[in-house]
Amino acid sequence: MDNMFLANEDEDDLYGGFNDYDPMYDTNELETDEGFQQAVKTSHGRRPPMTGARNQNRLKTGMMTSSMGRPVTGMAADNTATARPMTAVRGAGYSSRGQSFDPLNQAANRGPAPPLEAKAEDTPEEKIKQLEHQVNDLIEASCFAHSRGELGLALEKAKEAGRKERILVRQRDQNQTSDQINLDLTYSILFNLANQYEANEMFTEAINTYQVIVKNKMFSNAGRLKLNMGNIYYKQRNFSKAIKYYRMALDQIPKTHNEMRIRIMQNIGTVFIKMGQYSDAITSLEHIMSERPDPKTAFNLILCYFATGDRDKMKRTFQRLLQVDLKIDDEDKYLPHPDDKHANLILEVIKNDTLREKEKQKKAELERCVMAAAKLIAPSIEATFSAGYDWCVDCVKQSPFTEMSNDLEINKAIMYLKQKEFQMAVDVLKSFEKKDTKCAAVAANNLSFLYFLQGDHRQADKYAELAMVSDRYNPSALVNKGNCIYKDGKFEKAMEYYREALRTESSCTEALYNLGLVNKRLGQNESALDCFHKLHAILRNSAEVIYQIATLYDLLDDVPQATEWYMQLIGIVPSDPAILAKLGELYDNEGDKSQAYQYHYESYRYFPSNISIIEWLGAYFIDSQFVEKAIQFFERAAVIQPNQVKWRLMIASCHRRSGNYQQALETYKSIHKKFPDNTECLKFLVRITTDLGLQEAQDYATKLKKAEKAKELREQLHPEDIERERASSGRAGSGRAGSGRAGSGRAGSGRSRGGSAESDGGGSARSEDLDGDSGRGGSAGSSRQNSARRTKGGMRSLPSADGPYESEERTVDASYVDPLGPSMERPKTAARKRDTAEDGFAEIELGDDLLPE
């Protein structure tokens, strides 16, 4: 009681003693309270337990009461539950064994919580769920592979998904849960598989897979897939079945899906056009134009009317094409706002976004359809092409797309150029000089190009300057200006313009090609080779570029590289005789006669009038000791150059070397008849007639003496003319055949040229490169010098008509030199003399009686 304090008894203070309390109820000091700690550790203060009878009596009532009669809360009604300890009977968790305070009995549960019970993975339901997850993953992987362009991988994933799905169905059947089959999953697998078959062009398998889907009535709306089947038949060009399936798909699609129905009808109209059934196509296309017109449908309709020859409907449909609503917003929203910075920031975001790009695509498609339709119907709707084009231009000017009229006028000028009406094209282009800057620049470019082709370099330079004034950063104008300066011989200045054009537009192929030509002309072969290699990376299959690279390697004496690039060129232009001849020349210089013959003969087959190739082939067969085969080539050379006696002498010599002396004599006689003053022919005639013992030998000998005297007299009177004539006749055998289409001949002939493969530019209609002579002038001569320098022990050239036949002694049966070289020594079959000792009748004289009667 010493520690107990009573409340303040002062009744006057209403709030007095409010904060006073019995300190024995203060639980903050329980840990330091000695009495409490002693009671906890010992049995001091514990009440005696209740008797068993009393407890049993109270348990029977279903509710236990305390000693004060208070019911115990939380007591279970049944006897099975464990009763909560009563604080009035026994300590709640207190023990005399020194345990700590643990009223909720948490000591036994200390430590980490037990892990969650894992799900059993071997249950059938879990296996089915895992299989479904794997199938979905495979479908997604197949779709992603298809989007990346890996079509083979996409097909494999789709097939694997189908195999997994069949395993899934068997699992469901075994678990007797077939009613839980996921039809959406099966549909997705089959549809994806059919798409992958179609993407891999396995059309039969795709059709079969689509048939499985369509025939299964459990798949709702599967009939729409007949549209895909119709597309496959269209790819196979089976147009009748394509129309059949398009119409079946059209029946399956409800009228509420109007856009899909319109697209199917577009497909039907396209198929009818492919089949040539223009009336049926017109029916479908007219319906589309009445429902939802678009540029492509309008153009197809114009095409059908053009095929049927309906001029009035062509005009009406062209006007309807110009009235098609593209549903593009006003272009003014893309104009900059000088005072509103926030609007300019928004403009920077939207001017190149996806919506803007789609609008540009729609507009470009309309312009393409209008241009194509105008070019198609212009010659048909009016009496002349010019009048028809003028009508189209007037219609465009009155339409919402007025800005296209200028492009149509430019296109009209280009059509004049294609029709060789140059003056009309010039007049149309000159009308743009006073128009807006863009059109004036385009017209000036075309005029500069046109005058350059006509050889009027002054006018070409003038309009190139106008184009540059209109737009200094126009690469086509810079290229045209560089071409004009190149023709004046100012190569360094032209190079500057070409480089400026490349700085303006790095993909300007005309400037890069012409820059390579200028470097080649200046002898800077390494720089030229670098330019053409860059151009080859842009234009992979350009024959002109590959030819220039091969020629530059040839000039740099890199024969293996030159041969490799010429082989690539042959793969692109396999029938070019000049390239074939050049390859033959390279192999001939390297000593590979078999390859050289193959390419020379291919060149001769494509261009049989090239004298240099004919001469090489004839010399090849003579060196190979097949003189009979050489005769046909010399006969063709004689037909090409009938006034050259050389080829006829070669023919006669081939006959003589093959042993056909009679034919050789007839050939020499025909030569003498046509060329009576030719001393070489007379020498052969004297020798052959003498060997054959003919009486004509003396006559030919007399003619030979007269011809030699006349020749000496001419040489004394006009030695310069004789030398010039001899030189020209010596070149006649190795010259080219007038037209100059094919080029490369033998190494000794020095006639290697680029031929038809070389071109001077890959320009467009608005900008072109150098003319035909500018690029080839420097390379041809260098190539000839280079080939002559590399010649090493090649095939000997045929002798000229004069030199080899001269002899020192002027006798009647003068010795001569065969123009084909010495003949092979004839085998001596009877070289051994007869042995008279073995002959029994050698010493016996035969009498008349021994002779046969």
mmCIF file of N, CA, C and O in Angstrom, residues 701-783:
data_model
loop_
_atom_site.group_PDB
_atom_site.id
_atom_site.type_symbol
_atom_site.label_atom_id
_atom_site.label_comp_id
_atom_site.label_asym_id
_atom_site.label_seq_id
_atom_site.Cartn_x
_atom_site.Cartn_y
_atom_site.Cartn_z
ATOM 1 N N ALA A 701 55.172 -17.647 -168.437
ATOM 2 C CA ALA A 701 56.514 -17.096 -168.204
ATOM 3 C C ALA A 701 56.688 -15.784 -168.946
ATOM 4 O O ALA A 701 57.261 -14.816 -168.417
ATOM 5 N N THR A 702 56.190 -15.729 -170.158
ATOM 6 C CA THR A 702 56.281 -14.490 -170.932
ATOM 7 C C THR A 702 55.475 -13.374 -170.259
ATOM 8 O O THR A 702 55.920 -12.230 -170.137
ATOM 9 N N LYS A 703 54.276 -13.711 -169.808
ATOM 10 C CA LYS A 703 53.448 -12.711 -169.130
ATOM 11 C C LYS A 703 54.116 -12.240 -167.839
ATOM 12 O O LYS A 703 54.011 -11.070 -167.450
ATOM 13 N N LEU A 704 54.819 -13.161 -167.138
ATOM 14 C CA LEU A 704 55.487 -12.792 -165.905
ATOM 15 C C LEU A 704 56.587 -11.769 -166.159
ATOM 16 O O LEU A 704 56.732 -10.795 -165.411
ATOM 17 N N LYS A 705 57.352 -11.980 -167.233
ATOM 18 C CA LYS A 705 58.425 -11.027 -167.545
ATOM 19 C C LYS A 705 57.852 -9.649 -167.849
ATOM 20 O O LYS A 705 58.354 -8.628 -167.385
ATOM 21 N N LYS A 706 56.779 -9.625 -168.636
ATOM 22 C CA LYS A 706 56.168 -8.336 -168.962
ATOM 23 C C LYS A 706 55.629 -7.646 -167.699
ATOM 24 O O LYS A 706 55.780 -6.430 -167.539
ATOM 25 N N ALA A 707 55.002 -8.417 -166.817
ATOM 26 C CA ALA A 707 54.438 -7.834 -165.606
ATOM 27 C C ALA A 707 55.534 -7.287 -164.689
ATOM 28 O O ALA A 707 55.383 -6.225 -164.077
ATOM 29 N N GLU A 708 56.665 -7.992 -164.613
ATOM 30 C CA GLU A 708 57.759 -7.515 -163.767
ATOM 31 C C GLU A 708 58.376 -6.241 -164.317
ATOM 32 O O GLU A 708 58.720 -5.326 -163.569
ATOM 33 N N LYS A 709 58.513 -6.168 -165.641
ATOM 34 C CA LYS A 709 59.062 -4.951 -166.241
ATOM 35 C C LYS A 709 58.123 -3.762 -166.010
ATOM 36 O O LYS A 709 58.563 -2.655 -165.700
ATOM 37 N N ALA A 710 56.852 -4.003 -166.168
ATOM 38 C CA ALA A 710 55.883 -2.920 -165.949
ATOM 39 C C ALA A 710 55.914 -2.462 -164.493
ATOM 40 O O ALA A 710 55.792 -1.266 -164.180
ATOM 41 N N LYS A 711 56.093 -3.406 -163.560
ATOM 42 C CA LYS A 711 56.146 -3.067 -162.152
ATOM 43 C C LYS A 711 57.379 -2.232 -161.825
ATOM 44 O O LYS A 711 57.319 -1.239 -161.083
ATOM 45 N N GLU A 712 58.535 -2.613 -162.419
ATOM 46 C CA GLU A 712 59.752 -1.841 -162.193
ATOM 47 C C GLU A 712 59.612 -0.432 -162.752
ATOM 48 O O GLU A 712 60.070 0.541 -162.132
ATOM 49 N N LEU A 713 58.969 -0.318 -163.901
ATOM 50 C CA LEU A 713 58.786 0.994 -164.504
ATOM 51 C C LEU A 713 57.898 1.877 -163.632
ATOM 52 O O LEU A 713 58.170 3.064 -163.426
ATOM 53 N N ARG A 714 56.843 1.305 -163.067
ATOM 54 C CA ARG A 714 55.964 2.085 -162.193
ATOM 55 C C ARG A 714 56.687 2.524 -160.929
ATOM 56 O O ARG A 714 56.494 3.640 -160.442
ATOM 57 N N GLU A 715 57.503 1.645 -160.390
ATOM 58 C CA GLU A 715 58.239 2.001 -159.173
ATOM 59 C C GLU A 715 59.238 3.121 -159.433
ATOM 60 O O GLU A 715 59.481 3.961 -158.558
ATOM 61 N N GLN A 716 59.825 3.144 -160.627
ATOM 62 C CA GLN A 716 60.770 4.220 -160.952
ATOM 63 C C GLN A 716 60.059 5.544 -161.168
ATOM 64 O O GLN A 716 60.568 6.601 -160.789
ATOM 65 N N LEU A 717 58.879 5.503 -161.754
ATOM 66 C CA LEU A 717 58.154 6.740 -162.052
ATOM 67 C C LEU A 717 57.444 7.289 -160.809
ATOM 68 O O LEU A 717 57.489 8.498 -160.556
ATOM 69 N N HIS A 718 56.789 6.456 -160.067
ATOM 70 C CA HIS A 718 56.008 6.910 -158.909
ATOM 71 C C HIS A 718 56.339 6.039 -157.693
ATOM 72 O O HIS A 718 55.536 5.192 -157.282
ATOM 73 N N PRO A 719 57.496 6.226 -157.081
ATOM 74 C CA PRO A 719 57.845 5.362 -155.935
ATOM 75 C C PRO A 719 56.968 5.623 -154.709
ATOM 76 O O PRO A 719 56.631 4.704 -153.971
ATOM 77 N N GLU A 720 56.572 6.904 -154.506
ATOM 78 C CA GLU A 720 55.752 7.208 -153.325
ATOM 79 C C GLU A 720 54.382 6.576 -153.426
ATOM 80 O O GLU A 720 53.847 6.018 -152.450
ATOM 81 N N ASP A 721 53.801 6.636 -154.622
ATOM 82 C CA ASP A 721 52.473 6.022 -154.796
ATOM 83 C C ASP A 721 52.540 4.512 -154.622
ATOM 84 O O ASP A 721 51.619 3.895 -154.056
ATOM 85 N N ILE A 722 53.630 3.914 -155.076
ATOM 86 C CA ILE A 722 53.754 2.466 -154.961
ATOM 87 C C ILE A 722 53.866 2.053 -153.502
ATOM 88 O O ILE A 722 53.240 1.086 -153.049
ATOM 89 N N GLU A 723 54.671 2.809 -152.757
ATOM 90 C CA GLU A 723 54.817 2.497 -151.338
ATOM 91 C C GLU A 723 53.494 2.666 -150.601
ATOM 92 O O GLU A 723 53.147 1.872 -149.731
ATOM 93 N N ARG A 724 52.762 3.729 -150.961
ATOM 94 C CA ARG A 724 51.479 3.964 -150.292
ATOM 95 C C ARG A 724 50.490 2.846 -150.635
ATOM 96 O O ARG A 724 49.744 2.355 -149.771
ATOM 97 N N GLU A 725 50.507 2.444 -151.898
ATOM 98 C CA GLU A 725 49.608 1.356 -152.309
ATOM 99 C C GLU A 725 49.972 0.055 -151.617
ATOM 100 O O GLU A 725 49.115 -0.700 -151.179
ATOM 101 N N ARG A 726 51.301 -0.197 -151.516
ATOM 102 C CA ARG A 726 51.734 -1.430 -150.858
ATOM 103 C C ARG A 726 51.342 -1.425 -149.376
ATOM 104 O O ARG A 726 50.904 -2.433 -148.824
ATOM 105 N N ALA A 727 51.497 -0.269 -148.739
ATOM 106 C CA ALA A 727 51.131 -0.181 -147.318
ATOM 107 C C ALA A 727 49.633 -0.380 -147.120
ATOM 108 O O ALA A 727 49.196 -1.067 -146.199
ATOM 109 N N SER A 728 48.844 0.239 -148.008
ATOM 110 C CA SER A 728 47.389 0.084 -147.870
ATOM 111 C C SER A 728 46.956 -1.337 -148.131
ATOM 112 O O SER A 728 46.079 -1.873 -147.455
ATOM 113 N N SER A 729 47.590 -2.003 -149.088
ATOM 114 C CA SER A 729 47.219 -3.388 -149.360
ATOM 115 C C SER A 729 47.656 -4.302 -148.233
ATOM 116 O O SER A 729 47.012 -5.297 -147.931
ATOM 117 N N GLY A 730 48.779 -3.921 -147.563
ATOM 118 C CA GLY A 730 49.207 -4.723 -146.422
ATOM 119 C C GLY A 730 48.269 -4.602 -145.248
ATOM 120 O O GLY A 730 48.110 -5.528 -144.469
ATOM 121 N N ARG A 731 47.630 -3.433 -145.105
ATOM 122 C CA ARG A 731 46.695 -3.253 -144.003
ATOM 123 C C ARG A 731 45.310 -3.812 -144.284
ATOM 124 O O ARG A 731 44.511 -3.977 -143.395
ATOM 125 N N ALA A 732 45.051 -4.052 -145.525
ATOM 126 C CA ALA A 732 43.685 -4.462 -145.881
ATOM 127 C C ALA A 732 43.308 -5.775 -145.235
ATOM 128 O O ALA A 732 42.165 -5.998 -144.864
ATOM 129 N N GLY A 733 44.273 -6.658 -145.067
ATOM 130 C CA GLY A 733 43.946 -7.955 -144.489
ATOM 131 C C GLY A 733 43.599 -7.880 -143.020
ATOM 132 O O GLY A 733 42.885 -8.712 -142.513
ATOM 133 N N SER A 734 44.132 -6.871 -142.323
ATOM 134 C CA SER A 734 43.880 -6.779 -140.880
ATOM 135 C C SER A 734 42.940 -5.659 -140.532
ATOM 136 O O SER A 734 42.789 -5.320 -139.382
ATOM 137 N N GLY A 735 42.300 -5.026 -141.495
ATOM 138 C CA GLY A 735 41.401 -3.919 -141.209
ATOM 139 C C GLY A 735 40.056 -4.398 -140.754
ATOM 140 O O GLY A 735 39.783 -5.575 -140.698
ATOM 141 N N ARG A 736 39.191 -3.430 -140.445
ATOM 142 C CA ARG A 736 37.837 -3.754 -139.998
ATOM 143 C C ARG A 736 36.866 -3.627 -141.145
ATOM 144 O O ARG A 736 37.147 -3.021 -142.156
ATOM 145 N N ALA A 737 35.706 -4.129 -140.912
ATOM 146 C CA ALA A 737 34.729 -4.246 -141.985
ATOM 147 C C ALA A 737 33.769 -3.090 -142.004
ATOM 148 O O ALA A 737 32.589 -3.231 -141.861
ATOM 149 N N GLY A 738 34.261 -1.925 -142.114
ATOM 150 C CA GLY A 738 33.407 -0.782 -142.409
ATOM 151 C C GLY A 738 32.463 -0.362 -141.323
ATOM 152 O O GLY A 738 32.500 0.770 -140.882
ATOM 153 N N SER A 739 31.605 -1.238 -140.873
ATOM 154 C CA SER A 739 30.555 -0.814 -139.957
ATOM 155 C C SER A 739 31.088 -0.498 -138.574
ATOM 156 O O SER A 739 30.533 0.317 -137.872
ATOM 157 N N GLY A 740 32.166 -1.169 -138.142
ATOM 158 C CA GLY A 740 32.750 -0.880 -136.846
ATOM 159 C C GLY A 740 31.940 -1.383 -135.680
ATOM 160 O O GLY A 740 32.109 -0.937 -134.573
ATOM 161 N N ARG A 741 31.044 -2.313 -135.897
ATOM 162 C CA ARG A 741 30.240 -2.780 -134.782
ATOM 163 C C ARG A 741 31.042 -3.674 -133.852
ATOM 164 O O ARG A 741 31.003 -3.542 -132.652
ATOM 165 N N ALA A 742 31.747 -4.631 -134.399
ATOM 166 C CA ALA A 742 32.585 -5.479 -133.567
ATOM 167 C C ALA A 742 33.980 -4.928 -133.601
ATOM 168 O O ALA A 742 34.354 -4.206 -134.486
ATOM 169 N N GLY A 743 34.807 -5.328 -132.652
ATOM 170 C CA GLY A 743 36.066 -4.655 -132.569
ATOM 171 C C GLY A 743 37.262 -5.533 -132.511
ATOM 172 O O GLY A 743 38.035 -5.613 -133.430
ATOM 173 N N SER A 744 37.483 -6.172 -131.415
ATOM 174 C CA SER A 744 38.802 -6.688 -131.099
ATOM 175 C C SER A 744 39.210 -7.765 -132.058
ATOM 176 O O SER A 744 38.512 -8.733 -132.300
ATOM 177 N N GLY A 745 40.422 -7.605 -132.608
ATOM 178 C CA GLY A 745 40.962 -8.615 -133.508
ATOM 179 C C GLY A 745 42.180 -9.243 -132.905
ATOM 180 O O GLY A 745 42.290 -9.455 -131.722
ATOM 181 N N ARG A 746 43.160 -9.545 -133.732
ATOM 182 C CA ARG A 746 44.386 -10.159 -133.252
ATOM 183 C C ARG A 746 45.274 -9.114 -132.626
ATOM 184 O O ARG A 746 45.155 -7.932 -132.864
ATOM 185 N N ALA A 747 46.248 -9.612 -131.859
ATOM 186 C CA ALA A 747 47.150 -8.680 -131.198
ATOM 187 C C ALA A 747 47.998 -7.938 -132.189
ATOM 188 O O ALA A 747 48.319 -6.774 -132.031
ATOM 189 N N GLY A 748 48.396 -8.597 -133.267
ATOM 190 C CA GLY A 748 49.245 -7.942 -134.250
ATOM 191 C C GLY A 748 48.518 -6.958 -135.111
ATOM 192 O O GLY A 748 49.129 -6.067 -135.702
ATOM 193 N N SER A 749 47.221 -7.099 -135.231
ATOM 194 C CA SER A 749 46.488 -6.213 -136.132
ATOM 195 C C SER A 749 46.277 -4.844 -135.545
ATOM 196 O O SER A 749 46.063 -3.888 -136.263
ATOM 197 N N GLY A 750 46.303 -4.735 -134.211
ATOM 198 C CA GLY A 750 46.126 -3.433 -133.570
ATOM 199 C C GLY A 750 44.758 -2.845 -133.759
ATOM 200 O O GLY A 750 44.596 -1.642 -133.862
ATOM 201 N N ARG A 751 43.735 -3.698 -133.791
ATOM 202 C CA ARG A 751 42.378 -3.186 -134.015
ATOM 203 C C ARG A 751 41.503 -3.383 -132.792
ATOM 204 O O ARG A 751 40.320 -3.598 -132.899
ATOM 205 N N SER A 752 42.054 -3.332 -131.622
ATOM 206 C CA SER A 752 41.265 -3.563 -130.405
ATOM 207 C C SER A 752 40.490 -2.316 -130.045
ATOM 208 O O SER A 752 41.058 -1.260 -129.832
ATOM 209 N N ARG A 753 39.185 -2.453 -130.011
ATOM 210 C CA ARG A 753 38.333 -1.336 -129.594
ATOM 211 C C ARG A 753 37.219 -1.852 -128.704
ATOM 212 O O ARG A 753 36.959 -3.022 -128.606
ATOM 213 N N GLY A 754 36.535 -0.893 -128.075
ATOM 214 C CA GLY A 754 35.492 -1.278 -127.132
ATOM 215 C C GLY A 754 34.269 -1.840 -127.792
ATOM 216 O O GLY A 754 33.569 -2.631 -127.227
ATOM 217 N N GLY A 755 33.994 -1.436 -129.011
ATOM 218 C CA GLY A 755 32.837 -1.969 -129.697
ATOM 219 C C GLY A 755 31.539 -1.509 -129.082
ATOM 220 O O GLY A 755 31.427 -0.451 -128.513
ATOM 221 N N SER A 756 30.557 -2.359 -129.211
ATOM 222 C CA SER A 756 29.222 -1.953 -128.817
ATOM 223 C C SER A 756 29.016 -1.950 -127.320
ATOM 224 O O SER A 756 28.026 -1.452 -126.848
ATOM 225 N N ALA A 757 29.923 -2.528 -126.557
ATOM 226 C CA ALA A 757 29.695 -2.576 -125.116
ATOM 227 C C ALA A 757 29.943 -1.248 -124.458
ATOM 228 O O ALA A 757 29.391 -0.969 -123.423
ATOM 229 N N GLU A 758 30.796 -0.393 -125.039
ATOM 230 C CA GLU A 758 31.115 0.859 -124.353
ATOM 231 C C GLU A 758 30.035 1.882 -124.588
ATOM 232 O O GLU A 758 29.544 2.066 -125.688
ATOM 233 N N SER A 759 29.676 2.537 -123.521
ATOM 234 C CA SER A 759 28.710 3.618 -123.591
ATOM 235 C C SER A 759 29.227 4.747 -122.739
ATOM 236 O O SER A 759 30.050 4.558 -121.869
ATOM 237 N N ASP A 760 28.719 5.937 -122.978
ATOM 238 C CA ASP A 760 29.275 7.090 -122.296
ATOM 239 C C ASP A 760 28.364 7.630 -121.218
ATOM 240 O O ASP A 760 28.509 8.749 -120.804
ATOM 241 N N GLY A 761 27.465 6.897 -120.750
ATOM 242 C CA GLY A 761 26.674 7.430 -119.653
ATOM 243 C C GLY A 761 25.468 6.585 -119.382
ATOM 244 O O GLY A 761 24.988 5.873 -120.225
ATOM 245 N N GLY A 762 24.990 6.684 -118.194
ATOM 246 C CA GLY A 762 23.746 6.012 -117.838
ATOM 247 C C GLY A 762 22.729 7.031 -117.423
ATOM 248 O O GLY A 762 22.106 6.910 -116.394
ATOM 249 N N GLY A 763 22.590 8.103 -118.191
ATOM 250 C CA GLY A 763 21.769 9.236 -117.769
ATOM 251 C C GLY A 763 20.302 9.005 -117.956
ATOM 252 O O GLY A 763 19.856 8.028 -118.520
ATOM 253 N N SER A 764 19.536 9.943 -117.474
ATOM 254 C CA SER A 764 18.093 9.906 -117.622
ATOM 255 C C SER A 764 17.692 10.807 -118.767
ATOM 256 O O SER A 764 18.514 11.330 -119.495
ATOM 257 N N ALA A 765 16.368 10.999 -118.917
ATOM 258 C CA ALA A 765 15.899 11.838 -120.010
ATOM 259 C C ALA A 765 16.216 13.298 -119.776
ATOM 260 O O ALA A 765 16.141 14.094 -120.678
ATOM 261 N N ARG A 766 16.577 13.623 -118.540
ATOM 262 C CA ARG A 766 16.823 15.022 -118.225
ATOM 263 C C ARG A 766 18.303 15.338 -118.066
ATOM 264 O O ARG A 766 18.667 16.470 -117.872
ATOM 265 N N SER A 767 19.123 14.353 -118.073
ATOM 266 C CA SER A 767 20.547 14.615 -117.943
ATOM 267 C C SER A 767 21.293 13.461 -118.562
ATOM 268 O O SER A 767 21.060 12.317 -118.227
ATOM 269 N N GLU A 768 22.195 13.750 -119.474
ATOM 270 C CA GLU A 768 22.894 12.686 -120.176
ATOM 271 C C GLU A 768 24.386 12.944 -120.098
ATOM 272 O O GLU A 768 24.837 14.009 -119.707
ATOM 273 N N ASP A 769 25.143 11.945 -120.503
ATOM 274 C CA ASP A 769 26.584 12.029 -120.386
ATOM 275 C C ASP A 769 27.213 12.425 -121.713
ATOM 276 O O ASP A 769 26.586 12.994 -122.583
ATOM 277 N N LEU A 770 28.459 12.009 -121.856
ATOM 278 C CA LEU A 770 29.223 12.425 -123.018
ATOM 279 C C LEU A 770 28.774 11.667 -124.252
ATOM 280 O O LEU A 770 28.156 10.627 -124.192
ATOM 281 N N ASP A 771 29.173 12.190 -125.419
ATOM 282 C CA ASP A 771 28.736 11.560 -126.664
ATOM 283 C C ASP A 771 29.594 10.350 -126.959
ATOM 284 O O ASP A 771 30.475 9.970 -126.205
ATOM 285 N N GLY A 772 29.347 9.754 -128.103
ATOM 286 C CA GLY A 772 29.954 8.463 -128.408
ATOM 287 C C GLY A 772 31.449 8.497 -128.532
ATOM 288 O O GLY A 772 32.120 7.535 -128.194
ATOM 289 N N ASP A 773 32.041 9.579 -129.013
ATOM 290 C CA ASP A 773 33.470 9.588 -129.254
ATOM 291 C C ASP A 773 34.270 10.057 -128.055
ATOM 292 O O ASP A 773 35.480 9.883 -128.016
ATOM 293 N N SER A 774 33.635 10.700 -127.099
ATOM 294 C CA SER A 774 34.398 11.332 -126.027
ATOM 295 C C SER A 774 35.030 10.318 -125.105
ATOM 296 O O SER A 774 36.133 10.517 -124.637
ATOM 297 N N GLY A 775 34.340 9.237 -124.824
ATOM 298 C CA GLY A 775 34.880 8.285 -123.874
ATOM 299 C C GLY A 775 35.792 7.273 -124.508
ATOM 300 O O GLY A 775 36.668 6.739 -123.868
ATOM 301 N N ARG A 776 35.605 6.969 -125.781
ATOM 302 C CA ARG A 776 36.372 5.908 -126.394
ATOM 303 C C ARG A 776 37.640 6.398 -127.073
ATOM 304 O O ARG A 776 38.485 5.613 -127.432
ATOM 305 N N GLY A 777 37.736 7.697 -127.255
ATOM 306 C CA GLY A 777 38.864 8.199 -128.012
ATOM 307 C C GLY A 777 40.184 7.878 -127.379
ATOM 308 O O GLY A 777 41.129 7.468 -128.051
ATOM 309 N N GLY A 778 40.306 8.080 -126.075
ATOM 310 C CA GLY A 778 41.588 7.859 -125.435
ATOM 311 C C GLY A 778 41.855 6.414 -125.127
ATOM 312 O O GLY A 778 43.001 5.981 -125.119
ATOM 313 N N SER A 779 40.806 5.643 -124.864
ATOM 314 C CA SER A 779 41.038 4.280 -124.412
ATOM 315 C C SER A 779 41.389 3.339 -125.542
ATOM 316 O O SER A 779 42.132 2.389 -125.353
ATOM 317 N N ALA A 780 40.858 3.590 -126.738
ATOM 318 C CA ALA A 780 41.089 2.638 -127.821
ATOM 319 C C ALA A 780 42.546 2.616 -128.229
ATOM 320 O O ALA A 780 43.158 1.557 -128.386
ATOM 321 N N GLY A 781 43.134 3.799 -128.407
ATOM 322 C CA GLY A 781 44.521 3.844 -128.812
ATOM 323 C C GLY A 781 45.433 3.273 -127.747
ATOM 324 O O GLY A 781 46.383 2.545 -128.036
ATOM 325 N N SER A 782 45.148 3.591 -126.489
ATOM 326 C CA SER A 782 45.970 3.056 -125.406
ATOM 327 C C SER A 782 45.856 1.546 -125.344
ATOM 328 O O SER A 782 46.824 0.848 -125.070
ATOM 329 N N SER A 783 44.651 1.048 -125.586
ATOM 330 C CA SER A 783 44.468 -0.408 -125.551
ATOM 331 C C SER A 783 45.244 -1.078 -126.661
ATOM 332 O O SER A 783 45.837 -2.140 -126.477
#
